[in-house]
PDB file of C-alpha atoms in Angstrom:
ATOM      1  CA  MET A   1      88.317  97.446  94.343  1.00 86.00           C
ATOM      2  CA  THR A   2      87.549  95.275  97.367  1.00 87.00           C
ATOM      3  CA  TYR A   3      85.789  92.483  95.481  1.00 90.00           C
ATOM      4  CA  GLY A   4      86.935  89.204  97.008  1.00 89.00           C
ATOM      5  CA  SER A   5      89.152  90.991  99.542  1.00 89.00           C
ATOM      6  CA  GLU A   6      87.815  88.738 102.300  1.00 89.00           C
ATOM      7  CA  THR A   7      90.020  85.985 100.899  1.00 87.00           C
ATOM      8  CA  TRP A   8      93.257  87.980 100.653  1.00 89.00           C
ATOM      9  CA  SER A   9      96.265  87.365 102.876  1.00 86.00           C
ATOM     10  CA  LEU A  10      97.048  90.853 104.125  1.00 83.00           C
ATOM     11  CA  THR A  11     100.689  91.786 103.711  1.00 84.00           C
ATOM     12  CA  MET A  12     102.334  95.164 104.143  1.00 84.00           C
ATOM     13  CA  GLY A  13     103.118  95.265 100.416  1.00 87.00           C
ATOM     14  CA  LEU A  14      99.511  94.584  99.458  1.00 89.00           C
ATOM     15  CA  ILE A  15      98.188  97.231 101.842  1.00 88.00           C
ATOM     16  CA  ARG A  16     100.698  99.757 100.524  1.00 89.00           C
ATOM     17  CA  ARG A  17      99.670  99.098  96.907  1.00 93.00           C
ATOM     18  CA  LEU A  18      95.982  99.378  97.790  1.00 92.00           C
ATOM     19  CA  ARG A  19      96.516 102.685  99.584  1.00 92.00           C
ATOM     20  CA  VAL A  20      98.572 104.119  96.716  1.00 93.00           C
ATOM     21  CA  THR A  21      95.833 103.154  94.262  1.00 94.00           C
ATOM     22  CA  GLN A  22      93.135 104.619  96.488  1.00 94.00           C
ATOM     23  CA  ARG A  23      95.018 107.912  96.851  1.00 93.00           C
ATOM     24  CA  ALA A  24      95.446 108.126  93.081  1.00 94.00           C
ATOM     25  CA  MET A  25      91.701 107.552  92.599  1.00 94.00           C
ATOM     26  CA  GLU A  26      90.823 110.188  95.204  1.00 94.00           C
ATOM     27  CA  LYS A  27      93.131 112.728  93.554  1.00 94.00           C
ATOM     28  CA  ALA A  28      91.510 111.977  90.203  1.00 94.00           C
ATOM     29  CA  MET A  29      88.037 112.428  91.731  1.00 93.00           C
ATOM     30  CA  LEU A  30      88.979 115.877  93.042  1.00 93.00           C
ATOM     31  CA  GLY A  31      91.063 116.860  90.026  1.00 93.00           C
ATOM     32  CA  VAL A  32      94.121 117.372  92.232  1.00 92.00           C
ATOM     33  CA  SER A  33      97.683 116.916  90.990  1.00 90.00           C
ATOM     34  CA  LEU A  34     101.008 116.641  92.802  1.00 87.00           C
ATOM     35  CA  ARG A  35     101.765 120.247  91.874  1.00 90.00           C
ATOM     36  CA  ASP A  36      98.868 121.406  94.054  1.00 91.00           C
ATOM     37  CA  GLN A  37     100.779 120.077  97.091  1.00 90.00           C
ATOM     38  CA  ILE A  38      97.691 119.041  99.034  1.00 91.00           C
ATOM     39  CA  ARG A  39      98.270 116.566 101.848  1.00 91.00           C
ATOM     40  CA  ASN A  40      96.702 113.116 101.686  1.00 88.00           C
ATOM     41  CA  GLU A  41      94.826 113.808 104.936  1.00 89.00           C
ATOM     42  CA  GLU A  42      93.163 116.848 103.357  1.00 92.00           C
ATOM     43  CA  ILE A  43      92.210 114.860 100.257  1.00 93.00           C
ATOM     44  CA  ARG A  44      90.758 112.109 102.472  1.00 92.00           C
ATOM     45  CA  ARG A  45      88.780 114.709 104.443  1.00 92.00           C
ATOM     46  CA  ARG A  46      87.347 116.175 101.235  1.00 93.00           C
ATOM     47  CA  THR A  47      86.349 112.845  99.696  1.00 93.00           C
ATOM     48  CA  ARG A  48      85.102 111.302 102.975  1.00 92.00           C
ATOM     49  CA  VAL A  49      86.154 107.855 101.756  1.00 91.00           C
ATOM     50  CA  THR A  50      87.086 105.087 104.205  1.00 88.00           C
ATOM     51  CA  ASP A  51      90.688 103.919 104.151  1.00 89.00           C
ATOM     52  CA  ILE A  52      90.933 100.835 101.940  1.00 89.00           C
ATOM     53  CA  ALA A  53      93.047  98.890 104.448  1.00 87.00           C
ATOM     54  CA  GLN A  54      90.448  99.438 107.166  1.00 85.00           C
ATOM     55  CA  ARG A  55      87.663  98.320 104.847  1.00 88.00           C
ATOM     56  CA  VAL A  56      89.516  95.181 103.755  1.00 89.00           C
ATOM     57  CA  ALA A  57      90.406  94.258 107.352  1.00 87.00           C
ATOM     58  CA  LYS A  58      86.785  94.709 108.452  1.00 87.00           C
ATOM     59  CA  LEU A  59      85.465  92.599 105.560  1.00 89.00           C
ATOM     60  CA  LYS A  60      88.000  89.873 106.282  1.00 89.00           C
ATOM     61  CA  TRP A  61      87.118  89.885 109.998  1.00 89.00           C
ATOM     62  CA  GLN A  62      83.407  89.513 109.204  1.00 90.00           C
ATOM     63  CA  TRP A  63      84.078  86.736 106.689  1.00 91.00           C
ATOM     64  CA  ALA A  64      86.313  84.846 109.145  1.00 90.00           C
ATOM     65  CA  GLY A  65      83.525  84.882 111.736  1.00 91.00           C
ATOM     66  CA  HIS A  66      81.008  83.751 109.134  1.00 91.00           C
ATOM     67  CA  ILE A  67      83.234  80.885 107.953  1.00 91.00           C
ATOM     68  CA  ALA A  68      83.999  79.715 111.507  1.00 90.00           C
ATOM     69  CA  ARG A  69      80.308  79.578 112.453  1.00 90.00           C
ATOM     70  CA  ARG A  70      79.286  77.532 109.408  1.00 86.00           C
ATOM     71  CA  THR A  71      78.128  73.995 110.061  1.00 84.00           C
ATOM     72  CA  ASP A  72      76.914  72.971 106.608  1.00 85.00           C
ATOM     73  CA  GLY A  73      80.257  71.579 105.353  1.00 79.00           C
ATOM     74  CA  ARG A  74      80.702  74.037 102.481  1.00 82.00           C
ATOM     75  CA  TRP A  75      84.015  74.576 100.727  1.00 84.00           C
ATOM     76  CA  GLY A  76      84.892  77.763 102.613  1.00 82.00           C
ATOM     77  CA  LEU A  77      85.503  75.959 105.891  1.00 80.00           C
ATOM     78  CA  LYS A  78      87.183  72.998 104.165  1.00 82.00           C
ATOM     79  CA  VAL A  79      89.685  75.325 102.508  1.00 83.00           C
ATOM     80  CA  VAL A  80      90.523  76.974 105.845  1.00 82.00           C
ATOM     81  CA  GLU A  81      91.073  73.552 107.459  1.00 79.00           C
ATOM     82  CA  TRP A  82      93.081  72.133 104.531  1.00 80.00           C
ATOM     83  CA  ARG A  83      96.702  71.095 105.104  1.00 77.00           C
ATOM     84  CA  PRO A  84      99.204  69.932 102.463  1.00 76.00           C
ATOM     85  CA  ARG A  85      99.650  66.167 102.072  1.00 79.00           C
ATOM     86  CA  THR A  86     103.288  66.315 103.063  1.00 79.00           C
ATOM     87  CA  GLY A  87     102.421  68.302 106.171  1.00 75.00           C
ATOM     88  CA  LYS A  88     105.310  70.664 105.463  1.00 77.00           C
ATOM     89  CA  ARG A  89     105.561  74.117 104.013  1.00 75.00           C
ATOM     90  CA  SER A  90     108.268  75.074 101.540  1.00 77.00           C
ATOM     91  CA  VAL A  91     111.772  76.011 102.651  1.00 82.00           C
ATOM     92  CA  GLY A  92     112.507  79.638 103.506  1.00 83.00           C
ATOM     93  CA  ARG A  93     110.371  82.290 105.077  1.00 78.00           C
ATOM     94  CA  PRO A  94     106.786  81.052 104.976  1.00 78.00           C
ATOM     95  CA  GLN A  95     104.283  83.103 103.030  1.00 82.00           C
ATOM     96  CA  THR A  96     101.520  84.784 104.983  1.00 83.00           C
ATOM     97  CA  ARG A  97      98.510  82.517 105.274  1.00 84.00           C
ATOM     98  CA  TRP A  98      94.926  83.761 105.328  1.00 86.00           C
ATOM     99  CA  THR A  99      94.508  82.798 108.975  1.00 86.00           C
ATOM    100  CA  ASP A 100      97.785  84.329 110.196  1.00 84.00           C
ATOM    101  CA  ASP A 101      96.431  87.829 110.704  1.00 81.00           C
ATOM    102  CA  ILE A 102      93.186  86.512 112.217  1.00 85.00           C
ATOM    103  CA  ARG A 103      95.293  84.550 114.721  1.00 83.00           C
ATOM    104  CA  ARG A 104      97.299  87.656 115.575  1.00 79.00           C
ATOM    105  CA  VAL A 105      94.121  89.333 116.791  1.00 78.00           C
ATOM    106  CA  ALA A 106      92.007  86.486 118.202  1.00 81.00           C
ATOM    107  CA  GLY A 107      94.625  83.856 119.046  1.00 80.00           C
ATOM    108  CA  SER A 108      95.058  80.288 117.844  1.00 82.00           C
ATOM    109  CA  ARG A 109      91.534  79.310 118.964  1.00 85.00           C
ATOM    110  CA  TRP A 110      89.889  81.929 116.771  1.00 87.00           C
ATOM    111  CA  ARG A 111      87.335  79.477 115.396  1.00 87.00           C
ATOM    112  CA  GLN A 112      86.046  78.689 118.889  1.00 87.00           C
ATOM    113  CA  ALA A 113      85.983  82.416 119.726  1.00 86.00           C
ATOM    114  CA  ALA A 114      83.950  83.118 116.572  1.00 88.00           C
ATOM    115  CA  GLN A 115      81.192  80.750 117.732  1.00 90.00           C
ATOM    116  CA  ASP A 116      80.285  83.317 120.382  1.00 87.00           C
ATOM    117  CA  ARG A 117      79.225  86.389 118.400  1.00 86.00           C
ATOM    118  CA  VAL A 118      79.460  88.680 121.422  1.00 84.00           C
ATOM    119  CA  LEU A 119      83.061  87.628 122.084  1.00 82.00           C
ATOM    120  CA  TRP A 120      83.947  87.826 118.386  1.00 85.00           C
ATOM    121  CA  ASN A 121      82.508  91.320 118.059  1.00 79.00           C
ATOM    122  CA  SER A 122      84.243  92.385 121.274  1.00 76.00           C
ATOM    123  CA  TYR A 123      87.570  91.839 119.497  1.00 73.00           C
ATOM    124  CA  LYS A 124      86.357  94.159 116.760  1.00 69.00           C
ATOM    125  CA  ARG A 125      84.640  96.814 118.914  1.00 52.00           C
ATOM    126  CA  PRO A 126      87.701  98.581 120.402  1.00 44.00           C
ATOM    127  CA  MET A 127      89.259  98.584 116.959  1.00 46.00           C
ATOM    128  CA  SER A 128      86.352 100.234 115.188  1.00 44.00           C
ATOM    129  CA  SER A 129      86.782 103.617 116.895  1.00 41.00           C
ATOM    130  CA  SER A 130      89.569 104.661 114.557  1.00 44.00           C
ATOM    131  CA  GLY A 131      89.476 101.670 112.213  1.00 48.00           C
ATOM    132  CA  ARG A 132      93.220 101.785 111.781  1.00 55.00           C
ATOM    133  CA  GLN A 133      93.849  99.664 114.860  1.00 56.00           C
ATOM    134  CA  LEU A 134      92.364  96.508 113.322  1.00 58.00           C
ATOM    135  CA  VAL A 135      94.875  96.737 110.484  1.00 59.00           C
ATOM    136  CA  GLU A 136      97.709  97.348 112.948  1.00 57.00           C
ATOM    137  CA  MET A 137      96.663  94.424 115.120  1.00 56.00           C
ATOM    138  CA  MET A 138      96.394  92.113 112.137  1.00 56.00           C
ATOM    139  CA  MET A 139      99.785  93.124 110.818  1.00 52.00           C
ATOM    140  CA  MET A 140     101.972  93.522 113.903  1.00 48.00           C
ATOM    141  CA  THR A 141     103.121  91.383 116.781  1.00 42.00           C
ATOM    142  CA  ILE A 142     105.899  92.560 119.073  1.00 40.00           C
ATOM    143  CA  TYR A 143     107.970  90.139 121.102  1.00 39.00           C
ATOM    144  CA  LEU A 144     109.164  90.940 124.615  1.00 39.00           C
ATOM    145  CA  ARG A 145     111.836  88.872 126.327  1.00 37.00           C
ATOM    146  CA  PHE A 146     111.285  88.188 130.003  1.00 39.00           C
ATOM    147  CA  PRO A 147     110.773  84.988 132.009  1.00 40.00           C
ATOM    148  CA  LEU A 148     107.237  83.712 132.372  1.00 41.00           C
ATOM    149  CA  SER A 149     105.875  80.971 134.570  1.00 43.00           C
ATOM    150  CA  PHE A 150     102.463  80.407 132.965  1.00 40.00           C
ATOM    151  CA  LYS A 151     101.582  76.846 131.967  1.00 39.00           C
ATOM    152  CA  GLU A 152      98.618  77.751 129.732  1.00 36.00           C
ATOM    153  CA  PRO A 153      97.855  80.623 127.354  1.00 38.00           C
ATOM    154  CA  VAL A 154      96.616  83.617 129.318  1.00 37.00           C
ATOM    155  CA  ILE A 155      94.579  86.626 128.222  1.00 36.00           C
ATOM    156  CA  ALA A 156      95.003  89.640 130.510  1.00 35.00           C
ATOM    157  CA  GLN A 157      93.176  92.944 130.291  1.00 32.00           C
ATOM    158  CA  TRP A 158      95.182  96.058 131.062  1.00 32.00           C
ATOM    159  CA  VAL A 159      93.936  99.576 130.274  1.00 31.00           C
ATOM    160  CA  GLY A 160      91.887  98.328 127.338  1.00 35.00           C
ATOM    161  CA  LEU A 161      94.926  96.596 125.850  1.00 36.00           C
ATOM    162  CA  ARG A 162      94.787  92.912 125.021  1.00 40.00           C
ATOM    163  CA  LEU A 163      97.938  91.085 126.042  1.00 42.00           C
ATOM    164  CA  ARG A 164      98.303  87.562 124.700  1.00 44.00           C
ATOM    165  CA  PHE A 165     100.927  85.168 125.950  1.00 42.00           C
ATOM    166  CA  ARG A 166     101.427  82.474 123.341  1.00 42.00           C
ATOM    167  CA  GLY A 167     102.941  79.049 123.437  1.00 39.00           C
ATOM    168  CA  GLY A 168     102.281  75.911 125.418  1.00 33.00           C
ATOM    169  CA  GLU A 169     104.689  76.174 128.342  1.00 32.00           C
ATOM    170  CA  PHE A 170     106.660  79.152 127.003  1.00 31.00           C
ATOM    171  CA  GLU A 171     109.820  77.172 126.391  1.00 32.00           C
ATOM    172  CA  SER A 172     111.269  80.101 124.439  1.00 31.00           C
ATOM    173  CA  GLN A 173     110.464  82.549 127.258  1.00 31.00           C
ATOM    174  CA  HIS A 174     108.708  84.870 124.791  1.00 34.00           C
ATOM    175  CA  ALA A 175     105.547  86.827 125.281  1.00 36.00           C
ATOM    176  CA  SER A 176     103.880  88.295 122.240  1.00 39.00           C
ATOM    177  CA  LEU A 177     102.101  91.575 122.655  1.00 40.00           C
ATOM    178  CA  THR A 178      99.474  92.662 120.194  1.00 39.00           C
ATOM    179  CA  PHE A 179      99.148  96.367 120.664  1.00 35.00           C
ATOM    180  CA  LEU A 180      96.760  99.204 119.951  1.00 36.00           C
ATOM    181  CA  SER A 181      99.203 102.063 120.419  1.00 44.00           C
ATOM    182  CA  TYR A 182     102.891 102.466 121.081  1.00 46.00           C
ATOM    183  CA  VAL A 183     102.302 104.658 124.146  1.00 51.00           C
ATOM    184  CA  ARG A 184     100.191 102.005 125.856  1.00 55.00           C
ATOM    185  CA  PHE A 185     102.767  99.399 124.831  1.00 55.00           C
ATOM    186  CA  LYS A 186     105.546 101.303 126.609  1.00 59.00           C
ATOM    187  CA  GLN A 187     103.382 101.747 129.717  1.00 62.00           C
ATOM    188  CA  LEU A 188     102.597  98.026 129.803  1.00 59.00           C
ATOM    189  CA  LYS A 189     106.204  97.029 129.222  1.00 60.00           C
ATOM    190  CA  ASN A 190     107.406  99.234 132.090  1.00 66.00           C
ATOM    191  CA  ASP A 191     104.660  97.913 134.367  1.00 66.00           C
ATOM    192  CA  LEU A 192     105.493  94.269 133.605  1.00 61.00           C
ATOM    193  CA  LEU A 193     109.243  94.702 133.944  1.00 63.00           C
ATOM    194  CA  GLN A 194     108.885  96.416 137.341  1.00 66.00           C
ATOM    195  CA  ARG A 195     107.070  93.387 138.802  1.00 58.00           C
TER     196      ARG A 195
END
């Protein structure tokens, strides 16, 4: 079910379809029907199967690090670096690219970060405790509006939470916050707004 998942662009719709399929397979393995009214958490506990979204995110993270560290000029890296001839994407909301969710976690310089295995794995380590956090970090970015005076991208550590300020000189006065939990997000927001 995860064959080739390293190359997928993770979207909420894709993750939802994968989870629905996985739940159906787990119910079939246990011989459980909807009439039995057993919660999905209980079925997951009985089967002891890893959540498909967590598995796909982990495989993609490992593959991204592998691709970024390659120096032999194979097609994998060339495809990641490829840009259309016109230099423009089609009109309308742009489709999710393969690198978009990697950039949400590791920033725009993810390929340089992947060269250092310790740094690259440090992005993954806090996420592997529950597994779900990697998926959340790949899929979500929250924007806060408050004035910033930073001239360069800054990475700040605060209670184990990685806060990334994006943009060259922050002309739009936005700070993007990739978060691990909503509670920590609210604590950080209150702390920053009080300063």
